[in-house]
Coordinates of C-alpha atoms in Angstrom, one line a residue:
Chain D
M1 CA -16.8 -24.6 -27.3
R2 CA -13.0 -24.7 -27.5
Y3 CA -10.2 -24.0 -25.1
E4 CA -9.3 -20.8 -27.0
D5 CA -12.8 -19.5 -26.3
V6 CA -12.4 -19.6 -22.5
A7 CA -8.6 -19.2 -22.1
D8 CA -8.8 -15.5 -21.4
L9 CA -11.3 -16.2 -18.5
L10 CA -9.0 -18.5 -16.6
P11 CA -6.7 -15.9 -14.8
G12 CA -9.8 -14.4 -13.2
L13 CA -11.7 -17.7 -12.7
V14 CA -9.0 -19.1 -10.5
D15 CA -10.0 -17.0 -7.5
G16 CA -13.6 -16.0 -8.5
T17 CA -12.7 -12.5 -9.8
V18 CA -14.5 -13.6 -13.0
E19 CA -17.9 -15.4 -13.1
V20 CA -19.1 -17.6 -15.9
D21 CA -22.4 -19.1 -17.0
D22 CA -23.2 -22.7 -16.3
R23 CA -22.4 -23.9 -19.9
T24 CA -18.9 -22.3 -19.8
R25 CA -18.4 -23.7 -16.3
A26 CA -19.3 -27.2 -17.5
F27 CA -16.9 -27.0 -20.4
I28 CA -14.0 -25.7 -18.2
D29 CA -14.7 -28.5 -15.6
S30 CA -14.5 -31.2 -18.3
D31 CA -11.6 -29.8 -20.4
L32 CA -8.2 -31.2 -19.4
R33 CA -6.3 -28.2 -21.0
C34 CA -8.4 -25.8 -18.9
Q35 CA -7.8 -27.8 -15.8
A36 CA -4.1 -27.9 -16.4
E37 CA -4.1 -24.1 -17.0
L38 CA -6.1 -23.5 -13.8
A39 CA -3.7 -25.6 -11.9
R40 CA -0.8 -23.4 -13.1
Y41 CA -2.6 -20.3 -12.0
R42 CA -3.3 -21.8 -8.6
R43 CA 0.4 -22.6 -8.2
L44 CA 1.2 -19.1 -9.3
L45 CA -1.2 -17.5 -6.7
R46 CA 0.3 -19.7 -4.0
G47 CA 3.8 -18.6 -5.0
L48 CA 2.8 -15.0 -4.9
G49 CA 1.2 -15.5 -1.5
T50 CA 4.5 -16.9 -0.2
L51 CA 6.3 -13.8 -1.5
R52 CA 4.4 -11.9 1.2
T53 CA 6.7 -13.2 3.9
T54 CA 9.9 -12.7 1.9
Y55 CA 11.2 -9.4 3.4
L56 CA 13.7 -7.1 1.8
E57 CA 16.5 -5.6 3.9
P58 CA 16.2 -1.8 4.1
A59 CA 19.4 0.2 3.6
P60 CA 20.9 1.3 7.0
G61 CA 19.6 4.6 8.1
G62 CA 16.2 4.3 6.5
L63 CA 14.3 3.7 9.7
A64 CA 16.2 6.5 11.6
Q65 CA 15.5 8.9 8.7
T66 CA 11.8 8.2 8.9
L67 CA 11.7 8.6 12.7
N68 CA 13.6 11.9 12.4
A69 CA 11.1 13.1 9.7
L70 CA 8.2 12.2 12.2
A71 CA 10.0 14.1 15.0
A72 CA 10.4 17.1 12.7
E73 CA 6.8 17.0 11.7
G74 CA 5.8 16.8 15.4
E75 CA 8.0 19.9 16.2
R76 CA 6.4 21.7 13.3
R77 CA 3.0 20.8 14.6
V78 CA 3.8 22.1 18.1
A79 CA 5.3 25.3 16.6
R80 CA 2.2 25.8 14.5
G81 CA 0.1 25.3 17.6
I82 CA 2.1 27.9 19.6
L83 CA 2.0 30.4 16.7
S84 CA -1.8 30.0 16.2
G85 CA -2.1 30.4 20.0
R86 CA -0.1 33.6 20.0
R87 CA -2.1 34.8 17.0
A88 CA -5.3 34.1 19.0
V89 CA -4.0 36.1 22.0
V90 CA -3.0 39.0 19.8
A91 CA -6.3 38.9 18.0
G92 CA -8.2 38.6 21.3
A93 CA -6.3 41.6 22.7
A94 CA -7.0 43.7 19.6
L95 CA -10.7 42.8 19.7
G96 CA -10.8 43.5 23.4
G97 CA -9.1 46.9 22.9
A98 CA -11.5 47.7 20.1
A99 CA -14.5 46.8 22.3
V100 CA -13.2 49.0 25.2
A101 CA -12.5 51.9 22.9
G102 CA -16.0 51.5 21.3
A103 CA -17.7 51.4 24.7
A104 CA -15.7 54.5 25.9
T105 CA -16.7 56.4 22.7
A106 CA -20.3 55.4 23.2
A107 CA -20.3 56.5 26.8
L108 CA -18.7 59.9 25.8
I109 CA -21.3 60.5 23.1
A110 CA -24.1 59.6 25.5
A111 CA -22.7 62.0 28.2
R112 CA -22.4 64.8 25.7
S113 CA -25.9 64.4 24.4
R114 CA -27.2 64.3 28.0
R115 CA -25.3 67.6 28.8
R116 CA -26.8 69.2 25.7
L117 CA -30.3 68.1 26.7
L118 CA -29.8 69.5 30.2
A119 CA -28.4 72.8 28.8
G120 CA -31.3 73.1 26.3
Chain W
M1 CA 6.4 -6.3 24.7
V2 CA 3.6 -3.8 24.6
D3 CA 0.5 -5.0 22.8
E4 CA -0.1 -3.4 19.3
T5 CA -3.7 -2.3 20.3
E6 CA -2.3 -0.4 23.3
L7 CA 0.3 1.3 21.1
I8 CA -2.4 2.3 18.6
H9 CA -4.6 3.6 21.4
A10 CA -1.6 5.6 22.9
A11 CA -0.6 6.9 19.4
Q12 CA -4.2 8.1 18.8
H13 CA -3.9 10.2 22.0
G14 CA -0.7 11.9 20.7
D15 CA 1.9 9.6 22.2
R16 CA 4.8 9.9 19.7
D17 CA 6.9 7.2 21.4
A18 CA 4.1 4.7 20.9
F19 CA 3.8 5.6 17.2
D20 CA 7.6 5.3 16.8
E21 CA 7.4 1.8 18.2
L22 CA 4.7 0.9 15.7
V23 CA 7.0 2.3 13.0
R24 CA 9.8 0.1 14.2
R25 CA 7.6 -3.0 14.2
T26 CA 6.2 -2.4 10.7
Y27 CA 9.1 -0.7 8.9
V28 CA 10.6 -3.8 7.1
D29 CA 7.2 -5.0 6.0
L30 CA 6.2 -1.6 4.6
F31 CA 9.6 -1.1 3.0
T32 CA 9.3 -4.4 1.3
L33 CA 5.9 -3.5 -0.1
A34 CA 7.2 -0.1 -1.2
V35 CA 10.1 -1.7 -3.1
R36 CA 7.7 -4.2 -4.8
L37 CA 5.5 -1.3 -5.8
T38 CA 8.1 1.2 -7.0
G39 CA 10.8 -1.2 -8.2
N40 CA 13.7 0.5 -6.4
E41 CA 15.0 1.3 -3.0
E42 CA 15.4 5.0 -3.3
D43 CA 11.8 5.6 -4.3
A44 CA 10.7 3.0 -1.7
R45 CA 12.4 5.0 1.1
D46 CA 10.6 8.2 0.1
V47 CA 7.3 6.4 -0.2
V48 CA 7.6 4.7 3.2
Q49 CA 8.5 8.0 4.9
D50 CA 5.6 9.7 3.3
A51 CA 3.3 6.9 4.3
Y52 CA 4.3 7.0 8.0
L53 CA 3.8 10.8 8.0
R54 CA 0.3 10.4 6.6
A55 CA -0.3 7.6 9.0
W56 CA 0.7 9.8 12.0
K57 CA -1.5 12.6 10.8
G58 CA -4.4 10.1 10.3
I59 CA -4.0 7.7 13.2
G60 CA -6.9 9.3 15.0
K61 CA -9.2 8.1 12.1
F62 CA -8.0 4.5 12.3
R63 CA -11.0 2.7 13.7
G64 CA -9.5 -0.7 14.1
D65 CA -12.1 -2.5 11.9
A66 CA -9.2 -3.6 9.7
Q67 CA -5.7 -4.7 10.8
L68 CA -3.1 -1.9 11.3
S69 CA -1.0 -3.6 8.6
T70 CA -3.8 -3.5 6.1
W71 CA -4.4 0.2 6.9
L72 CA -0.7 0.9 6.4
Y73 CA -0.6 -1.1 3.2
R74 CA -3.4 1.0 1.8
I75 CA -1.6 4.3 2.7
T76 CA 1.6 3.0 1.2
A77 CA -0.1 1.9 -2.0
N78 CA -1.6 5.4 -2.3
C79 CA 1.7 7.1 -1.6
A80 CA 3.5 4.8 -4.2
S81 CA 0.8 5.6 -6.8
T82 CA 1.2 9.3 -6.2
H83 CA 5.0 9.1 -6.2
L84 CA 5.1 7.0 -9.4
S85 CA 2.7 9.2 -11.3
R86 CA 4.8 12.2 -10.3
R87 CA 7.9 10.6 -11.5
R88 CA 6.2 9.3 -14.7
R89 CA 8.4 6.4 -15.0
T90 CA 7.8 4.1 -18.0
R91 CA 10.2 1.4 -17.1
T92 CA 11.0 -0.2 -13.8
E93 CA 14.5 -0.6 -12.6
P94 CA 15.5 -4.0 -11.3
L95 CA 16.1 -4.4 -7.6
L96 CA 19.4 -3.0 -6.6
P97 CA 22.1 -5.6 -6.3
G98 CA 22.3 -5.1 -2.5
L99 CA 18.6 -5.7 -2.1
E100 CA 18.6 -9.4 -1.2
P101 CA 15.8 -11.0 0.8
A102 CA 16.4 -10.3 4.5
D103 CA 14.2 -12.8 6.0
V104 CA 12.9 -15.6 3.9
R105 CA 10.4 -17.1 6.4
H106 CA 9.0 -19.6 3.9
E107 CA 12.2 -21.6 4.5
S108 CA 10.7 -22.6 7.8
Q109 CA 7.5 -23.7 5.9
P110 CA 8.7 -26.6 3.7
E111 CA 5.2 -27.9 3.2
A112 CA 4.2 -24.5 1.7
M113 CA 7.2 -24.5 -0.6
A114 CA 6.7 -28.1 -1.7
E115 CA 3.1 -27.4 -2.5
T116 CA 4.0 -24.3 -4.5
N117 CA 7.0 -26.0 -6.1
L118 CA 7.9 -22.7 -7.8
D119 CA 11.1 -20.8 -7.5
L120 CA 10.3 -17.7 -5.5
A121 CA 13.3 -15.8 -7.1
V122 CA 11.7 -16.5 -10.5
I123 CA 8.3 -15.2 -9.4
A124 CA 9.9 -12.1 -7.7
R125 CA 11.8 -11.3 -10.9
A126 CA 8.7 -11.8 -13.0
V127 CA 6.8 -9.4 -10.8
D128 CA 9.6 -6.9 -10.9
E129 CA 9.6 -6.9 -14.7
L130 CA 5.9 -6.1 -15.0
P131 CA 4.9 -2.6 -16.0
P132 CA 4.3 -0.5 -12.8
K133 CA 0.5 -0.3 -13.3
L134 CA 0.1 -4.0 -13.6
R135 CA 2.6 -4.8 -10.9
A136 CA 0.9 -2.5 -8.3
V137 CA -2.4 -4.4 -8.7
V138 CA -1.0 -7.9 -8.6
V139 CA 1.2 -7.1 -5.6
L140 CA -1.6 -5.6 -3.6
R141 CA -4.1 -8.3 -4.5
D142 CA -2.1 -11.6 -4.8
V143 CA 0.8 -10.9 -2.5
Y144 CA -0.8 -8.6 0.2
G145 CA -4.4 -9.7 -0.2
L146 CA -6.1 -6.3 -0.4
P147 CA -9.7 -6.3 -1.6
H148 CA -10.3 -5.2 -5.2
E149 CA -12.3 -2.2 -4.0
A150 CA -9.5 -1.0 -1.7
I151 CA -7.0 -1.4 -4.5
A152 CA -9.1 0.6 -7.0
E153 CA -9.6 3.3 -4.4
E154 CA -6.0 3.7 -3.4
L155 CA -4.7 3.6 -7.0
G156 CA -7.4 6.1 -8.1
I157 CA -8.8 3.7 -10.8
S158 CA -12.2 2.1 -11.3
L159 CA -13.0 -1.3 -10.0
S160 CA -13.3 -2.8 -13.5
A161 CA -9.9 -1.3 -14.4
A162 CA -8.3 -2.9 -11.3
K163 CA -9.7 -6.3 -12.3
V164 CA -8.6 -5.9 -15.9
R165 CA -5.1 -5.0 -14.8
L166 CA -5.0 -8.0 -12.4
H167 CA -6.1 -10.3 -15.2
R168 CA -3.3 -9.0 -17.5
A169 CA -0.7 -9.1 -14.8
R170 CA -1.5 -12.8 -13.9
K171 CA -1.4 -13.7 -17.6
R172 CA 2.0 -12.2 -18.0
L173 CA 3.3 -13.8 -14.8
R174 CA 2.0 -17.1 -15.9
D175 CA 3.9 -16.8 -19.2
A176 CA 7.0 -15.6 -17.5
V177 CA 7.1 -18.1 -14.7
F178 CA 6.1 -21.3 -16.6
E179 CA 8.0 -20.5 -19.7
E180 CA 11.1 -19.8 -17.7
K181 CA 10.6 -23.1 -15.8
R182 CA 10.2 -25.0 -19.1
S183 CA 13.3 -23.4 -20.7
S184 CA 15.4 -24.0 -17.5
R185 CA 14.4 -27.6 -17.6
A186 CA 15.4 -27.9 -21.2
V187 CA 19.0 -26.7 -20.4

């Protein structure tokens, strides 16, 4: 086994993303070039981890813009709620009206049929 | 200062002021992530705004089994991925000249820097020069520590694709960082 055979595995091996068989592992553990390369990757990962606490300064107004967008979204939500509430009231009234009209018509028909029966 | 858990609880019950406070506390962190993912400030502002709008709509679903920051990182990653695929950019723009690190906290951790012994500016530049697809994976995994599964899910790729991209990104970074170091030593 040579360094070139395992070089491609090293970026993943450094944090266990890649797993290797025992024979490959034994070679990597004993090969100085592999060890040096793994040390580079470890340093790279530590450096990347440190980048996590290196914050970038947002341009002025970015936070305010986001808070305004959230406020606008909140208002839209309230407006949608009111509109859907009104729609529900209108729909309820229409349904109620239809039900009353239906009941009245049914009562009228029933009364007429009763009168016809009595007359007959 | 009100505890973050209390703010989350209040926001989940519709308290906008509580959510605004969470935004204020996390804005710089999320903005930094968005810049690292998109490569420029303008896109980052859009991405962050979109991320907070989604977070506000979905705060009720946040169960608290992960940290709030991790949950927000995932939303930001998803928004950045959507944003970038919409823009279909092939090349990243370098950080704007005005975008200097605001708060370099590692300066107060000399032991961490000594151990790393790498120039952070060199690493940041190397990350910035990666193609967006590789950069997203390495930033989310190696800088922000998200699990492979979460990265794959938020970027809309398979787990194996996420690992392959991470592998390639690390290789490129290794070449960029250590070659640059070698050449600067030679000067």
